[in-house]
Tab-separated table of C-alpha atoms in Angstrom:
chain	number	residue	atom	x	y	z
V	1113	MET	CA	111.230	63.246	82.745
V	1114	LYS	CA	107.885	64.050	83.785
V	1115	LYS	CA	108.380	67.818	84.271
V	1116	ILE	CA	109.829	68.113	81.408
V	1117	CYS	CA	106.992	66.732	79.248
V	1118	VAL	CA	104.737	68.910	81.185
V	1119	ALA	CA	106.992	71.957	80.078
V	1120	ILE	CA	106.597	71.094	76.563
V	1121	ALA	CA	103.228	70.399	76.349
V	1122	LEU	CA	102.069	73.371	78.189
V	1123	ALA	CA	104.348	75.502	75.672
V	1124	LEU	CA	102.536	73.690	72.986
V	1125	ALA	CA	99.023	74.040	74.369
V	1126	ILE	CA	99.550	77.865	75.362
V	1127	PRO	CA	101.070	79.705	72.522
V	1128	GLY	CA	103.579	82.513	72.945
V	1129	LEU	CA	104.256	80.644	76.421
V	1130	ALA	CA	107.395	79.646	75.640
V	1131	ALA	CA	108.061	82.893	73.996
V	1132	GLY	CA	107.137	84.822	76.433
V	1133	ASN	CA	109.937	83.117	78.662
V	1134	ASP	CA	112.221	84.035	76.479
V	1135	VAL	CA	111.740	87.439	76.628
V	1136	ILE	CA	111.439	87.351	80.392
V	1137	ASP	CA	115.131	85.549	80.182
V	1138	LYS	CA	116.502	88.025	77.481
V	1139	ALA	CA	115.061	90.931	79.760
V	1140	ALA	CA	116.633	89.535	83.045
V	1141	LYS	CA	120.269	89.822	81.002
V	1142	GLU	CA	119.889	93.331	80.299
V	1143	LYS	CA	122.136	96.176	82.264
V	1144	GLY	CA	121.050	96.975	85.354
V	1145	ALA	CA	117.964	94.493	85.517
V	1146	VAL	CA	116.453	93.052	88.504
V	1147	LYS	CA	114.006	89.735	88.281
V	1148	THR	CA	112.002	89.669	91.652
V	1149	ALA	CA	110.623	86.623	93.359
V	1150	SER	CA	107.346	86.509	91.183
V	1151	GLY	CA	108.868	86.550	88.224
V	1152	LEU	CA	108.555	90.661	86.987
V	1153	VAL	CA	111.978	92.028	85.205
V	1154	TYR	CA	112.374	95.380	86.440
V	1155	ILE	CA	115.260	97.657	84.413
V	1156	PRO	CA	115.883	101.059	85.580
V	1157	VAL	CA	116.458	103.428	82.404
V	1158	LYS	CA	116.447	106.562	84.457
V	1159	GLU	CA	116.716	106.715	88.404
V	1160	GLY	CA	114.443	108.819	89.875
V	1161	SER	CA	115.138	111.173	92.908
V	1162	GLY	CA	112.184	111.749	95.044
V	1163	ASP	CA	109.807	109.282	96.937
V	1164	SER	CA	108.446	105.598	96.005
V	1165	PRO	CA	105.119	105.248	96.141
V	1166	LYS	CA	103.328	102.329	98.408
V	1167	ALA	CA	100.712	99.497	97.175
V	1168	SER	CA	98.408	101.640	98.378
V	1169	SER	CA	99.106	105.296	96.653
V	1170	VAL	CA	97.709	107.056	93.837
V	1171	VAL	CA	100.598	107.616	91.229
V	1172	GLY	CA	100.627	110.064	88.091
V	1173	VAL	CA	102.431	108.330	85.158
V	1174	ASN	CA	103.413	108.320	81.464
V	1175	TYR	CA	103.687	104.865	79.961
V	1176	ARG	CA	103.537	102.697	76.744
V	1177	GLY	CA	102.587	99.078	76.614
V	1178	THR	CA	103.992	96.827	74.033
V	1179	LEU	CA	103.573	92.948	73.316
V	1180	PRO	CA	106.937	91.232	72.858
V	1181	ASN	CA	106.802	91.811	68.652
V	1182	GLY	CA	106.860	95.678	69.556
V	1183	LYS	CA	102.999	96.068	68.661
V	1184	VAL	CA	101.798	99.094	70.829
V	1185	PHE	CA	98.330	98.428	72.847
V	1186	ASP	CA	98.194	101.422	74.961
V	1187	SER	CA	99.823	104.464	75.327
V	1188	SER	CA	99.834	107.947	77.227
V	1189	TYR	CA	102.091	109.924	75.498
V	1190	GLU	CA	99.546	111.112	72.923
V	1191	SER	CA	97.224	112.240	75.830
V	1192	LYS	CA	98.054	116.030	77.340
V	1193	MET	CA	96.697	114.840	80.398
V	1194	ILE	CA	98.263	112.726	83.060
V	1195	PRO	CA	96.971	109.344	83.525
V	1196	THR	CA	96.721	108.500	87.131
V	1197	PHE	CA	96.214	105.279	88.791
V	1198	PRO	CA	95.631	103.505	92.416
V	1199	LEU	CA	98.953	101.072	92.281
V	1200	SER	CA	95.950	98.321	93.846
V	1201	GLY	CA	93.579	98.770	90.907
V	1202	VAL	CA	96.258	97.925	88.519
V	1203	ILE	CA	97.726	94.648	87.199
V	1204	PRO	CA	100.235	93.276	89.797
V	1205	CYS	CA	103.104	93.936	87.718
V	1206	TRP	CA	102.761	97.445	87.801
V	1207	THR	CA	101.419	97.126	91.770
V	1208	GLU	CA	105.215	95.822	92.130
V	1209	GLY	CA	107.350	97.217	89.798
V	1210	VAL	CA	106.205	101.324	90.359
V	1211	GLN	CA	106.855	101.147	93.790
V	1212	MET	CA	110.276	100.092	92.903
V	1213	MET	CA	110.704	103.524	91.377
V	1214	LYS	CA	111.420	107.115	92.579
V	1215	VAL	CA	109.474	109.736	91.193
V	1216	GLY	CA	111.130	111.486	87.855
V	1217	GLY	CA	112.146	107.476	87.019
V	1218	LYS	CA	112.040	105.897	84.240
V	1219	ALA	CA	111.748	101.874	84.131
V	1220	LYS	CA	110.785	99.048	81.815
V	1221	LEU	CA	108.361	96.592	83.697
V	1222	VAL	CA	108.630	93.021	81.721
V	1223	CYS	CA	105.576	91.498	82.906
V	1224	PRO	CA	105.022	87.848	83.103
V	1225	PRO	CA	101.543	86.815	82.017
V	1226	ASP	CA	100.489	85.828	85.504
V	1227	LEU	CA	101.098	89.596	86.842
V	1228	ALA	CA	99.215	90.598	84.298
V	1229	TYR	CA	96.178	89.078	82.106
V	1230	GLY	CA	97.396	86.062	82.603
V	1231	SER	CA	94.775	83.339	80.325
V	1232	ARG	CA	91.692	85.651	80.078
V	1233	GLY	CA	93.926	88.410	78.154
V	1234	ALA	CA	92.264	91.981	77.709
V	1235	GLY	CA	90.258	92.867	74.518
V	1236	ARG	CA	91.506	92.310	71.273
V	1237	ASP	CA	94.853	93.682	71.969
V	1238	ILE	CA	95.989	91.268	74.351
V	1239	PRO	CA	96.093	87.786	74.062
V	1240	PRO	CA	95.743	85.143	76.175
V	1241	ASN	CA	98.906	84.378	78.056
V	1242	SER	CA	101.036	87.361	76.881
V	1243	THR	CA	103.794	88.892	78.213
V	1244	LEU	CA	103.971	92.856	78.306
V	1245	ILE	CA	106.424	95.252	77.911
V	1246	PHE	CA	105.718	98.332	79.868
V	1247	GLU	CA	108.226	101.766	79.610
V	1248	VAL	CA	106.788	103.730	82.938
V	1249	GLU	CA	107.803	107.138	83.984
V	1250	LEU	CA	106.665	108.121	87.685
V	1251	LEU	CA	105.756	111.509	87.706
V	1252	ASN	CA	104.120	112.124	91.115
V	1253	ILE	CA	102.428	110.177	93.698
V	1254	GLN	CA	99.396	112.087	95.072
């Protein structure tokens, strides 16, 4: 009973936490979805055929990041340049999820707050304790 009361108190005290859990649970039920031990939900959209990156790799990707309500907070699709990132320097959700991909593949990563920006959020666009959804296309490993 005490655990239930604490969970309800946390959900009320941290806006969006309960909604974020619903998003994670719903995503985990999608066809082909894999929920990892960390809480990340990886949903393959298109299988790649190349190599998979390591946590120390630098990758070229196209991506779109949205909040659960569908609001886009970041996207590389409008840019003419391919963004590159060291997987050791991005949010934990990306470090883990992109390693599950192969070059040429596309996936949806549903990131719980503790694998994203947590209680600090990120600027004006990502509120604290937000579950984030990314569509990621792995274009290359450098």
